[in-house]
PDB file of C-alpha atoms in Angstrom:
ATOM      1  CA  MET I   8       0.000  -0.041  -0.057  1.00 62.00           C
ATOM      2  CA  ASN I   9       1.458   3.332  -1.053  1.00 84.00           C
ATOM      3  CA  THR I  10       0.434   5.672   1.839  1.00 94.00           C
ATOM      4  CA  LEU I  11       0.075   9.299   0.595  1.00 96.00           C
ATOM      5  CA  ASP I  12       2.663  11.628   2.499  1.00 96.00           C
ATOM      6  CA  LEU I  13       0.538  14.523   3.716  1.00 97.00           C
ATOM      7  CA  ARG I  14       3.447  16.692   5.070  1.00 96.00           C
ATOM      8  CA  ASP I  15       3.774  19.053   2.068  1.00 95.00           C
ATOM      9  CA  LYS I  16       0.307  18.592   0.514  1.00 98.00           C
ATOM     10  CA  ARG I  17      -2.046  21.721   0.152  1.00 98.00           C
ATOM     11  CA  ILE I  18      -5.289  20.499   1.362  1.00 98.00           C
ATOM     12  CA  VAL I  19      -8.704  21.997   1.194  1.00 98.00           C
ATOM     13  CA  VAL I  20     -11.406  20.754   3.725  1.00 98.00           C
ATOM     14  CA  THR I  21     -14.814  22.129   2.665  1.00 98.00           C
ATOM     15  CA  GLY I  22     -16.943  22.136   5.714  1.00 96.00           C
ATOM     16  CA  GLY I  23     -13.799  22.087   7.794  1.00 96.00           C
ATOM     17  CA  ALA I  24     -15.277  24.445  10.326  1.00 94.00           C
ATOM     18  CA  GLY I  25     -18.179  22.112  10.951  1.00 93.00           C
ATOM     19  CA  PHE I  26     -18.892  19.343  13.273  1.00 92.00           C
ATOM     20  CA  LEU I  27     -17.033  16.515  11.322  1.00 95.00           C
ATOM     21  CA  GLY I  28     -14.583  19.103   9.596  1.00 97.00           C
ATOM     22  CA  ARG I  29     -12.896  20.029  12.822  1.00 96.00           C
ATOM     23  CA  GLN I  30     -12.405  16.409  13.531  1.00 97.00           C
ATOM     24  CA  VAL I  31     -11.018  15.815  10.050  1.00 98.00           C
ATOM     25  CA  VAL I  32      -8.623  18.748  10.239  1.00 98.00           C
ATOM     26  CA  ASP I  33      -7.412  17.302  13.695  1.00 98.00           C
ATOM     27  CA  GLN I  34      -6.832  13.813  12.132  1.00 98.00           C
ATOM     28  CA  LEU I  35      -5.030  15.381   9.246  1.00 98.00           C
ATOM     29  CA  LEU I  36      -2.629  17.114  11.636  1.00 98.00           C
ATOM     30  CA  LYS I  37      -2.063  13.846  13.409  1.00 98.00           C
ATOM     31  CA  ALA I  38      -1.325  12.138  10.106  1.00 98.00           C
ATOM     32  CA  GLY I  39       1.409  14.925   9.387  1.00 97.00           C
ATOM     33  CA  ALA I  40      -0.299  17.547   7.503  1.00 98.00           C
ATOM     34  CA  ASN I  41       0.871  21.018   7.945  1.00 97.00           C
ATOM     35  CA  LEU I  42      -1.784  23.439   9.412  1.00 97.00           C
ATOM     36  CA  ASP I  43      -0.527  26.397   7.254  1.00 97.00           C
ATOM     37  CA  LYS I  44      -1.349  24.361   4.071  1.00 98.00           C
ATOM     38  CA  ILE I  45      -4.794  23.453   5.043  1.00 98.00           C
ATOM     39  CA  LEU I  46      -7.529  25.854   3.470  1.00 98.00           C
ATOM     40  CA  ILE I  47     -11.037  25.889   5.213  1.00 98.00           C
ATOM     41  CA  PRO I  48     -13.209  27.842   2.859  1.00 97.00           C
ATOM     42  CA  ARG I  49     -15.957  29.608   4.824  1.00 95.00           C
ATOM     43  CA  SER I  50     -19.454  30.080   3.281  1.00 89.00           C
ATOM     44  CA  GLN I  51     -19.481  33.810   4.034  1.00 91.00           C
ATOM     45  CA  GLU I  52     -16.491  34.119   1.742  1.00 94.00           C
ATOM     46  CA  TYR I  53     -16.887  31.311  -0.725  1.00 96.00           C
ATOM     47  CA  ASP I  54     -20.528  30.287  -1.987  1.00 96.00           C
ATOM     48  CA  LEU I  55     -19.580  26.786  -3.281  1.00 97.00           C
ATOM     49  CA  CYS I  56     -22.915  26.643  -5.226  1.00 96.00           C
ATOM     50  CA  THR I  57     -21.206  29.137  -7.610  1.00 97.00           C
ATOM     51  CA  PHE I  58     -18.728  27.960 -10.246  1.00 98.00           C
ATOM     52  CA  GLU I  59     -16.422  31.072  -9.510  1.00 97.00           C
ATOM     53  CA  ALA I  60     -16.080  30.240  -5.792  1.00 97.00           C
ATOM     54  CA  CYS I  61     -15.226  26.515  -6.570  1.00 98.00           C
ATOM     55  CA  GLN I  62     -12.544  27.697  -9.198  1.00 98.00           C
ATOM     56  CA  LYS I  63     -10.971  29.885  -6.477  1.00 98.00           C
ATOM     57  CA  VAL I  64     -10.961  27.132  -3.735  1.00 98.00           C
ATOM     58  CA  VAL I  65      -9.305  24.536  -5.744  1.00 98.00           C
ATOM     59  CA  GLN I  66      -6.585  26.771  -7.385  1.00 98.00           C
ATOM     60  CA  GLY I  67      -3.028  25.492  -6.493  1.00 98.00           C
ATOM     61  CA  GLN I  68      -4.289  22.738  -4.203  1.00 98.00           C
ATOM     62  CA  ASP I  69      -3.168  18.969  -4.068  1.00 98.00           C
ATOM     63  CA  ILE I  70      -6.091  17.346  -2.312  1.00 98.00           C
ATOM     64  CA  ILE I  71      -9.710  18.301  -1.885  1.00 98.00           C
ATOM     65  CA  ILE I  72     -11.855  16.684   1.093  1.00 98.00           C
ATOM     66  CA  HIS I  73     -15.390  17.600   0.374  1.00 98.00           C
ATOM     67  CA  LEU I  74     -17.455  17.590   3.500  1.00 97.00           C
ATOM     68  CA  ALA I  75     -19.603  20.441   3.101  1.00 94.00           C
ATOM     69  CA  ALA I  76     -23.286  19.627   2.778  1.00 90.00           C
ATOM     70  CA  HIS I  77     -26.793  21.317   3.289  1.00 80.00           C
ATOM     71  CA  VAL I  78     -28.182  18.566   5.640  1.00 73.00           C
ATOM     72  CA  GLY I  79     -30.559  17.861   8.358  1.00 67.00           C
ATOM     73  CA  GLY I  80     -33.141  15.298   9.837  1.00 69.00           C
ATOM     74  CA  ILE I  81     -36.417  14.096   8.515  1.00 69.00           C
ATOM     75  CA  GLY I  82     -38.100  17.552   9.270  1.00 71.00           C
ATOM     76  CA  LEU I  83     -35.715  19.582   7.059  1.00 74.00           C
ATOM     77  CA  ASN I  84     -35.878  16.999   4.278  1.00 71.00           C
ATOM     78  CA  ARG I  85     -39.551  17.193   4.169  1.00 82.00           C
ATOM     79  CA  GLU I  86     -39.543  21.182   4.410  1.00 84.00           C
ATOM     80  CA  LYS I  87     -36.864  21.927   1.910  1.00 89.00           C
ATOM     81  CA  PRO I  88     -36.265  19.017  -0.529  1.00 92.00           C
ATOM     82  CA  ALA I  89     -35.616  21.354  -3.493  1.00 94.00           C
ATOM     83  CA  GLU I  90     -32.890  23.284  -1.585  1.00 93.00           C
ATOM     84  CA  LEU I  91     -31.163  20.040  -0.415  1.00 92.00           C
ATOM     85  CA  PHE I  92     -31.119  18.624  -3.897  1.00 95.00           C
ATOM     86  CA  TYR I  93     -29.778  21.929  -5.729  1.00 96.00           C
ATOM     87  CA  ASP I  94     -27.387  22.910  -3.049  1.00 95.00           C
ATOM     88  CA  ASN I  95     -25.629  19.580  -2.597  1.00 96.00           C
ATOM     89  CA  LEU I  96     -25.481  18.802  -6.311  1.00 97.00           C
ATOM     90  CA  MET I  97     -24.235  22.238  -7.394  1.00 97.00           C
ATOM     91  CA  MET I  98     -21.526  22.254  -4.683  1.00 97.00           C
ATOM     92  CA  GLY I  99     -20.226  18.877  -5.310  1.00 98.00           C
ATOM     93  CA  THR I 100     -20.413  18.592  -9.202  1.00 98.00           C
ATOM     94  CA  GLN I 101     -18.656  22.064  -9.747  1.00 98.00           C
ATOM     95  CA  LEU I 102     -16.084  21.423  -7.178  1.00 98.00           C
ATOM     96  CA  ILE I 103     -15.223  18.123  -8.844  1.00 98.00           C
ATOM     97  CA  HIS I 104     -15.144  19.686 -12.227  1.00 98.00           C
ATOM     98  CA  CYS I 105     -13.040  22.595 -11.083  1.00 98.00           C
ATOM     99  CA  ALA I 106     -10.678  20.253  -9.183  1.00 98.00           C
ATOM    100  CA  TYR I 107     -10.149  18.260 -12.314  1.00 98.00           C
ATOM    101  CA  GLN I 108      -9.369  21.356 -14.491  1.00 98.00           C
ATOM    102  CA  ALA I 109      -6.932  22.734 -11.903  1.00 98.00           C
ATOM    103  CA  GLY I 110      -5.062  19.462 -11.934  1.00 98.00           C
ATOM    104  CA  VAL I 111      -5.830  18.579  -8.224  1.00 98.00           C
ATOM    105  CA  GLU I 112      -4.079  15.260  -7.296  1.00 98.00           C
ATOM    106  CA  LYS I 113      -6.939  13.753  -5.285  1.00 98.00           C
ATOM    107  CA  PHE I 114     -10.518  14.346  -4.587  1.00 98.00           C
ATOM    108  CA  VAL I 115     -12.183  12.800  -1.585  1.00 98.00           C
ATOM    109  CA  CYS I 116     -15.938  13.084  -1.581  1.00 98.00           C
ATOM    110  CA  VAL I 117     -17.938  12.209   1.515  1.00 97.00           C
ATOM    111  CA  GLY I 118     -21.434  11.015   0.441  1.00 96.00           C
ATOM    112  CA  THR I 119     -24.345   9.876   2.663  1.00 91.00           C
ATOM    113  CA  ILE I 120     -26.125   6.771   3.818  1.00 88.00           C
ATOM    114  CA  CYS I 121     -29.379   8.387   2.489  1.00 88.00           C
ATOM    115  CA  ALA I 122     -28.210   7.431  -1.025  1.00 93.00           C
ATOM    116  CA  TYR I 123     -29.024   3.739  -0.362  1.00 93.00           C
ATOM    117  CA  PRO I 124     -32.445   2.346  -1.676  1.00 93.00           C
ATOM    118  CA  LYS I 125     -35.387   2.365   0.939  1.00 89.00           C
ATOM    119  CA  PHE I 126     -35.352  -1.552   1.108  1.00 88.00           C
ATOM    120  CA  THR I 127     -31.655  -2.395   0.965  1.00 89.00           C
ATOM    121  CA  PRO I 128     -30.826  -5.823   2.311  1.00 91.00           C
ATOM    122  CA  VAL I 129     -29.162  -5.363   5.751  1.00 92.00           C
ATOM    123  CA  PRO I 130     -26.266  -5.009   6.169  1.00 94.00           C
ATOM    124  CA  PHE I 131     -25.980  -2.485   3.332  1.00 94.00           C
ATOM    125  CA  LYS I 132     -23.231  -3.554   0.810  1.00 97.00           C
ATOM    126  CA  GLU I 133     -21.814  -0.922  -1.376  1.00 98.00           C
ATOM    127  CA  ASP I 134     -22.819  -3.046  -4.536  1.00 96.00           C
ATOM    128  CA  ASP I 135     -26.456  -2.452  -3.585  1.00 96.00           C
ATOM    129  CA  LEU I 136     -26.410   1.244  -3.910  1.00 97.00           C
ATOM    130  CA  TRP I 137     -28.342   1.103  -7.237  1.00 96.00           C
ATOM    131  CA  GLU I 138     -30.857  -1.557  -6.461  1.00 96.00           C
ATOM    132  CA  GLY I 139     -33.839   0.902  -5.845  1.00 95.00           C
ATOM    133  CA  TYR I 140     -35.045   4.261  -5.019  1.00 95.00           C
ATOM    134  CA  PRO I 141     -33.915   5.922  -1.671  1.00 93.00           C
ATOM    135  CA  GLU I 142     -36.345   6.535   1.185  1.00 88.00           C
ATOM    136  CA  GLU I 143     -38.668   9.286  -0.032  1.00 90.00           C
ATOM    137  CA  THR I 144     -38.247  11.813   2.669  1.00 86.00           C
ATOM    138  CA  ASN I 145     -34.509  12.169   2.024  1.00 87.00           C
ATOM    139  CA  ALA I 146     -34.342  11.032  -1.642  1.00 92.00           C
ATOM    140  CA  PRO I 147     -33.562  14.398  -3.203  1.00 94.00           C
ATOM    141  CA  TYR I 148     -30.589  14.829  -0.831  1.00 93.00           C
ATOM    142  CA  GLY I 149     -29.487  11.195  -1.138  1.00 93.00           C
ATOM    143  CA  ILE I 150     -29.738  11.321  -4.924  1.00 96.00           C
ATOM    144  CA  ALA I 151     -27.858  14.580  -5.327  1.00 96.00           C
ATOM    145  CA  LYS I 152     -24.935  13.226  -3.293  1.00 96.00           C
ATOM    146  CA  LYS I 153     -25.088   9.980  -5.236  1.00 97.00           C
ATOM    147  CA  ALA I 154     -24.705  11.742  -8.626  1.00 98.00           C
ATOM    148  CA  LEU I 155     -21.288  12.710  -7.370  1.00 98.00           C
ATOM    149  CA  LEU I 156     -20.121   9.118  -7.193  1.00 98.00           C
ATOM    150  CA  VAL I 157     -21.157   8.702 -10.855  1.00 98.00           C
ATOM    151  CA  GLN I 158     -19.238  11.908 -11.777  1.00 98.00           C
ATOM    152  CA  LEU I 159     -16.038  10.805 -10.113  1.00 98.00           C
ATOM    153  CA  GLN I 160     -16.283   7.417 -11.667  1.00 98.00           C
ATOM    154  CA  ALA I 161     -16.812   8.942 -15.035  1.00 98.00           C
ATOM    155  CA  TYR I 162     -13.928  11.497 -14.623  1.00 98.00           C
ATOM    156  CA  ARG I 163     -11.598   8.543 -13.550  1.00 98.00           C
ATOM    157  CA  GLN I 164     -12.585   6.670 -16.667  1.00 98.00           C
ATOM    158  CA  GLN I 165     -12.124   9.669 -19.158  1.00 98.00           C
ATOM    159  CA  TYR I 166      -9.609  11.879 -17.521  1.00 98.00           C
ATOM    160  CA  ASN I 167      -7.782   9.425 -15.033  1.00 98.00           C
ATOM    161  CA  PHE I 168      -8.845  11.720 -12.220  1.00 98.00           C
ATOM    162  CA  ASN I 169      -8.315  10.198  -8.699  1.00 98.00           C
ATOM    163  CA  GLY I 170     -11.536  10.804  -6.868  1.00 98.00           C
ATOM    164  CA  ILE I 171     -12.904   8.540  -4.122  1.00 98.00           C
ATOM    165  CA  TYR I 172     -16.170   8.260  -2.597  1.00 98.00           C
ATOM    166  CA  LEU I 173     -17.102   7.467   1.032  1.00 98.00           C
ATOM    167  CA  LEU I 174     -20.494   6.627   2.650  1.00 97.00           C
ATOM    168  CA  PRO I 175     -20.390   7.266   6.333  1.00 95.00           C
ATOM    169  CA  VAL I 176     -23.506   6.251   8.455  1.00 93.00           C
ATOM    170  CA  ASN I 177     -25.268   8.762  10.749  1.00 90.00           C
ATOM    171  CA  LEU I 178     -22.577  10.669  12.728  1.00 94.00           C
ATOM    172  CA  TYR I 179     -22.762  11.837  16.417  1.00 96.00           C
ATOM    173  CA  GLY I 180     -20.433  13.237  19.008  1.00 97.00           C
ATOM    174  CA  PRO I 181     -19.658  16.430  20.896  1.00 95.00           C
ATOM    175  CA  GLU I 182     -20.145  19.732  19.007  1.00 93.00           C
ATOM    176  CA  ASP I 183     -22.969  18.078  16.850  1.00 93.00           C
ATOM    177  CA  ASN I 184     -25.892  20.236  15.637  1.00 89.00           C
ATOM    178  CA  PHE I 185     -28.472  20.259  18.391  1.00 93.00           C
ATOM    179  CA  ASP I 186     -30.984  22.751  16.552  1.00 88.00           C
ATOM    180  CA  PRO I 187     -34.261  21.067  16.650  1.00 82.00           C
ATOM    181  CA  ARG I 188     -35.222  22.124  13.238  1.00 78.00           C
ATOM    182  CA  SER I 189     -32.314  20.577  11.463  1.00 75.00           C
ATOM    183  CA  SER I 190     -30.536  18.139  13.773  1.00 82.00           C
ATOM    184  CA  HIS I 191     -30.294  14.262  13.387  1.00 84.00           C
ATOM    185  CA  VAL I 192     -31.756  11.731  15.665  1.00 89.00           C
ATOM    186  CA  ILE I 193     -29.175  11.592  18.517  1.00 95.00           C
ATOM    187  CA  PRO I 194     -28.695  15.304  19.163  1.00 95.00           C
ATOM    188  CA  ALA I 195     -32.365  15.825  18.692  1.00 92.00           C
ATOM    189  CA  LEU I 196     -33.216  13.228  21.452  1.00 96.00           C
ATOM    190  CA  ILE I 197     -30.658  14.447  23.838  1.00 97.00           C
ATOM    191  CA  ARG I 198     -31.864  18.062  23.531  1.00 96.00           C
ATOM    192  CA  LYS I 199     -35.469  16.838  23.920  1.00 96.00           C
ATOM    193  CA  VAL I 200     -34.746  14.765  26.981  1.00 97.00           C
ATOM    194  CA  TYR I 201     -32.667  17.637  28.508  1.00 97.00           C
ATOM    195  CA  GLU I 202     -35.476  20.199  27.982  1.00 96.00           C
ATOM    196  CA  ALA I 203     -38.038  17.816  29.363  1.00 96.00           C
ATOM    197  CA  GLN I 204     -35.918  17.417  32.432  1.00 96.00           C
ATOM    198  CA  GLN I 205     -35.536  21.163  32.909  1.00 94.00           C
ATOM    199  CA  ARG I 206     -39.319  21.660  32.594  1.00 94.00           C
ATOM    200  CA  GLY I 207     -40.145  18.661  34.854  1.00 95.00           C
ATOM    201  CA  ASP I 208     -42.181  16.824  32.165  1.00 95.00           C
ATOM    202  CA  LYS I 209     -43.382  13.433  32.928  1.00 95.00           C
ATOM    203  CA  LYS I 210     -43.894  12.386  29.300  1.00 95.00           C
ATOM    204  CA  LEU I 211     -41.429  12.400  26.328  1.00 96.00           C
ATOM    205  CA  PRO I 212     -42.946  12.518  22.839  1.00 94.00           C
ATOM    206  CA  VAL I 213     -41.032  10.822  20.165  1.00 94.00           C
ATOM    207  CA  TRP I 214     -41.566  10.620  16.409  1.00 89.00           C
ATOM    208  CA  GLY I 215     -42.612   7.244  14.799  1.00 92.00           C
ATOM    209  CA  ASP I 216     -42.994   3.935  16.582  1.00 94.00           C
ATOM    210  CA  GLY I 217     -39.487   3.162  17.507  1.00 94.00           C
ATOM    211  CA  SER I 218     -39.305   0.154  15.177  1.00 94.00           C
ATOM    212  CA  PRO I 219     -36.677   1.521  12.671  1.00 92.00           C
ATOM    213  CA  SER I 220     -32.928   0.693  13.141  1.00 92.00           C
ATOM    214  CA  ARG I 221     -29.976   2.974  12.654  1.00 92.00           C
ATOM    215  CA  GLU I 222     -26.283   2.789  12.857  1.00 95.00           C
ATOM    216  CA  PHE I 223     -24.108   5.519  14.445  1.00 96.00           C
ATOM    217  CA  LEU I 224     -20.449   6.446  13.933  1.00 97.00           C
ATOM    218  CA  TYR I 225     -18.647   8.666  16.444  1.00 98.00           C
ATOM    219  CA  SER I 226     -17.257  11.841  14.826  1.00 97.00           C
ATOM    220  CA  THR I 227     -13.688  10.999  15.629  1.00 97.00           C
ATOM    221  CA  ASP I 228     -13.934   7.522  14.119  1.00 98.00           C
ATOM    222  CA  ALA I 229     -15.559   9.018  10.984  1.00 98.00           C
ATOM    223  CA  ALA I 230     -12.692  11.626  10.683  1.00 98.00           C
ATOM    224  CA  LEU I 231     -10.197   8.830  11.224  1.00 98.00           C
ATOM    225  CA  GLY I 232     -11.732   6.765   8.447  1.00 98.00           C
ATOM    226  CA  ILE I 233     -11.834   9.712   6.082  1.00 98.00           C
ATOM    227  CA  VAL I 234      -8.021  10.439   6.541  1.00 98.00           C
ATOM    228  CA  MET I 235      -7.081   6.724   6.266  1.00 98.00           C
ATOM    229  CA  ALA I 236      -8.933   6.626   2.946  1.00 98.00           C
ATOM    230  CA  THR I 237      -7.334   9.935   1.852  1.00 98.00           C
ATOM    231  CA  GLN I 238      -3.894   8.390   2.440  1.00 98.00           C
ATOM    232  CA  ASP I 239      -4.586   4.876   1.262  1.00 98.00           C
ATOM    233  CA  TYR I 240      -7.604   4.274  -1.038  1.00 98.00           C
ATOM    234  CA  ASN I 241      -7.491   5.075  -4.732  1.00 98.00           C
ATOM    235  CA  GLU I 242     -10.247   3.030  -6.377  1.00 98.00           C
ATOM    236  CA  PRO I 243     -13.424   3.959  -8.134  1.00 98.00           C
ATOM    237  CA  ASP I 244     -15.721   1.735  -5.862  1.00 98.00           C
ATOM    238  CA  PRO I 245     -17.620   3.520  -3.031  1.00 98.00           C
ATOM    239  CA  VAL I 246     -16.762   2.533   0.555  1.00 98.00           C
ATOM    240  CA  ASN I 247     -19.017   2.468   3.694  1.00 98.00           C
ATOM    241  CA  LEU I 248     -17.693   3.923   6.923  1.00 98.00           C
ATOM    242  CA  GLY I 249     -19.560   2.557   9.924  1.00 97.00           C
ATOM    243  CA  THR I 250     -19.433   0.255  12.852  1.00 97.00           C
ATOM    244  CA  ASN I 251     -21.575  -2.579  11.595  1.00 93.00           C
ATOM    245  CA  GLN I 252     -23.753  -2.344  14.857  1.00 94.00           C
ATOM    246  CA  GLU I 253     -27.580  -1.941  14.227  1.00 94.00           C
ATOM    247  CA  VAL I 254     -29.417   0.026  16.967  1.00 96.00           C
ATOM    248  CA  LYS I 255     -33.263   0.134  17.170  1.00 95.00           C
ATOM    249  CA  ILE I 256     -34.575   3.572  17.789  1.00 95.00           C
ATOM    250  CA  ARG I 257     -36.682   2.408  20.634  1.00 96.00           C
ATOM    251  CA  ASP I 258     -33.249   1.036  22.230  1.00 97.00           C
ATOM    252  CA  LEU I 259     -31.647   4.293  21.388  1.00 97.00           C
ATOM    253  CA  VAL I 260     -34.264   6.366  23.105  1.00 97.00           C
ATOM    254  CA  GLU I 261     -34.354   4.122  26.220  1.00 97.00           C
ATOM    255  CA  THR I 262     -30.560   4.308  26.424  1.00 97.00           C
ATOM    256  CA  ILE I 263     -30.328   8.044  26.185  1.00 98.00           C
ATOM    257  CA  CYS I 264     -33.153   8.381  28.864  1.00 97.00           C
ATOM    258  CA  GLU I 265     -31.242   6.056  31.114  1.00 97.00           C
ATOM    259  CA  LEU I 266     -27.838   7.795  30.593  1.00 98.00           C
ATOM    260  CA  MET I 267     -29.509  11.091  31.351  1.00 98.00           C
ATOM    261  CA  GLY I 268     -31.574   9.923  34.316  1.00 97.00           C
ATOM    262  CA  PHE I 269     -35.058  10.689  32.546  1.00 97.00           C
ATOM    263  CA  GLU I 270     -37.737   8.439  34.282  1.00 93.00           C
ATOM    264  CA  GLY I 271     -40.818   9.685  32.553  1.00 94.00           C
ATOM    265  CA  GLU I 272     -43.051   7.959  29.971  1.00 96.00           C
ATOM    266  CA  ILE I 273     -41.882   7.681  26.323  1.00 96.00           C
ATOM    267  CA  VAL I 274     -44.887   8.465  24.069  1.00 96.00           C
ATOM    268  CA  TRP I 275     -44.402   7.277  20.530  1.00 96.00           C
ATOM    269  CA  GLU I 276     -46.001   9.513  18.055  1.00 94.00           C
ATOM    270  CA  THR I 277     -47.025   6.927  15.466  1.00 93.00           C
ATOM    271  CA  ASP I 278     -48.674   9.400  13.109  1.00 90.00           C
ATOM    272  CA  GLN I 279     -45.274  10.929  12.401  1.00 88.00           C
ATOM    273  CA  PRO I 280     -42.836   9.254   9.824  1.00 82.00           C
ATOM    274  CA  ASN I 281     -40.318   6.579  10.784  1.00 82.00           C
ATOM    275  CA  GLY I 282     -37.707   7.224   7.890  1.00 77.00           C
ATOM    276  CA  GLN I 283     -35.888   4.288   6.360  1.00 75.00           C
ATOM    277  CA  PRO I 284     -36.959   1.029   8.064  1.00 84.00           C
ATOM    278  CA  ARG I 285     -33.476  -0.422   8.731  1.00 85.00           C
ATOM    279  CA  ARG I 286     -29.855   0.849   8.383  1.00 87.00           C
ATOM    280  CA  CYS I 287     -26.782  -0.961   9.083  1.00 92.00           C
ATOM    281  CA  LEU I 288     -23.665  -1.023   6.997  1.00 95.00           C
ATOM    282  CA  ASP I 289     -21.269  -3.822   5.813  1.00 97.00           C
ATOM    283  CA  THR I 290     -17.877  -2.363   6.774  1.00 97.00           C
ATOM    284  CA  GLN I 291     -15.623  -5.068   5.255  1.00 98.00           C
ATOM    285  CA  ARG I 292     -14.527  -3.135   2.283  1.00 98.00           C
ATOM    286  CA  ALA I 293     -13.102  -0.175   4.469  1.00 98.00           C
ATOM    287  CA  LYS I 294     -11.271  -2.682   6.685  1.00 98.00           C
ATOM    288  CA  GLU I 295      -9.754  -4.621   3.766  1.00 98.00           C
ATOM    289  CA  LYS I 296      -8.875  -1.674   1.609  1.00 98.00           C
ATOM    290  CA  PHE I 297      -7.398   0.723   4.108  1.00 98.00           C
ATOM    291  CA  GLY I 298      -7.614  -0.886   7.596  1.00 98.00           C
ATOM    292  CA  PHE I 299     -10.325   1.201   9.006  1.00 98.00           C
ATOM    293  CA  VAL I 300     -12.202  -0.158  12.190  1.00 98.00           C
ATOM    294  CA  ALA I 301     -14.337   2.023  14.288  1.00 97.00           C
ATOM    295  CA  GLU I 302     -12.901   2.290  17.922  1.00 96.00           C
ATOM    296  CA  VAL I 303     -15.275   4.222  20.178  1.00 97.00           C
ATOM    297  CA  ASP I 304     -17.773   2.177  22.186  1.00 96.00           C
ATOM    298  CA  PHE I 305     -21.519   3.446  21.479  1.00 96.00           C
ATOM    299  CA  LYS I 306     -22.507   3.951  25.097  1.00 96.00           C
ATOM    300  CA  GLN I 307     -19.248   5.816  25.781  1.00 97.00           C
ATOM    301  CA  GLY I 308     -19.754   7.920  22.708  1.00 98.00           C
ATOM    302  CA  LEU I 309     -23.228   8.741  23.814  1.00 98.00           C
ATOM    303  CA  LYS I 310     -22.130   9.735  27.360  1.00 98.00           C
ATOM    304  CA  ASN I 311     -19.446  11.977  25.849  1.00 98.00           C
ATOM    305  CA  THR I 312     -22.024  13.697  23.603  1.00 98.00           C
ATOM    306  CA  ILE I 313     -24.513  14.194  26.432  1.00 98.00           C
ATOM    307  CA  ASP I 314     -21.755  15.602  28.826  1.00 97.00           C
ATOM    308  CA  TRP I 315     -20.707  18.110  26.101  1.00 97.00           C
ATOM    309  CA  TYR I 316     -24.374  19.146  25.523  1.00 97.00           C
ATOM    310  CA  ARG I 317     -25.059  19.604  29.245  1.00 96.00           C
ATOM    311  CA  GLN I 318     -22.095  21.928  29.409  1.00 96.00           C
ATOM    312  CA  HIS I 319     -23.144  24.018  26.413  1.00 94.00           C
ATOM    313  CA  ALA I 320     -27.082  23.969  26.550  1.00 90.00           C
ATOM    314  CA  GLU I 321     -29.029  27.168  26.628  1.00 85.00           C
ATOM    315  CA  PRO I 322     -31.183  27.785  29.558  1.00 81.00           C
ATOM    316  CA  VAL I 323     -34.731  26.343  29.031  1.00 78.00           C
ATOM    317  CA  ALA I 324     -37.795  28.620  29.574  1.00 71.00           C
ATOM    318  CA  VAL I 325     -39.932  26.828  32.252  1.00 65.00           C
TER     319      VAL I 325
END
């Protein structure tokens, strides 16, 4: 395996100031990258939905790690499907094209688990990515991101452009997005339980019936996997990043309540959507191709995330 030496590489990390991005930058530094040569384009300065901004960002760079995304939970996907489709497609497709034109050495594209078909056999294997339509609530987002895989494979075939595509499962960890309008399931639940406790509520309403399953990857593990792939993976096939552990939403809610000491009643709102029925990844390819195995224990990761949120939570109006 020819490990890419990051010491003198000029690296762009889009979304590098975000939840996952900060961890990726940290892992890049641990792998030998030079902080002075890492560019983190900020949205105030670079609107990556425009071609000109993409051209500026990639100029003179060696590696692009594309993490930036317009993303959220079921609520945001139902409210803004057009924005999620357009923003994610335009950001990614123009960035890839500009990177190829600028002679960038390697492009690392971080996709989404939402790209998988609604009824993918569990555990999800990368080869099943095209076996059906994604779950309807997040299909616009998932398809926009999946189109970037096709683009990278086409550019590799025609231009010999080295682009790789990674599929992380739902991420969680300290510094996550806890905004109830756009957060994913773990931060949304932690905030919901915290606020219920502050108000002294005896009931906790939760969307769906608790039957779906998800898989969760701690943010430092995800960042480690991305940097390992940046250094050691150079093939056209997409690669899952996950833990291969399936967690039922019902069990997740009960575990968070237990860790936070909430003793009220969980009320399942069965008129609200469940989202995709099951999610769990086959993680064999990442292990075989670049040696990635997730390290952080799920309960410990939840504890770390809860502790962080409690320290940073806004006061709740009672």
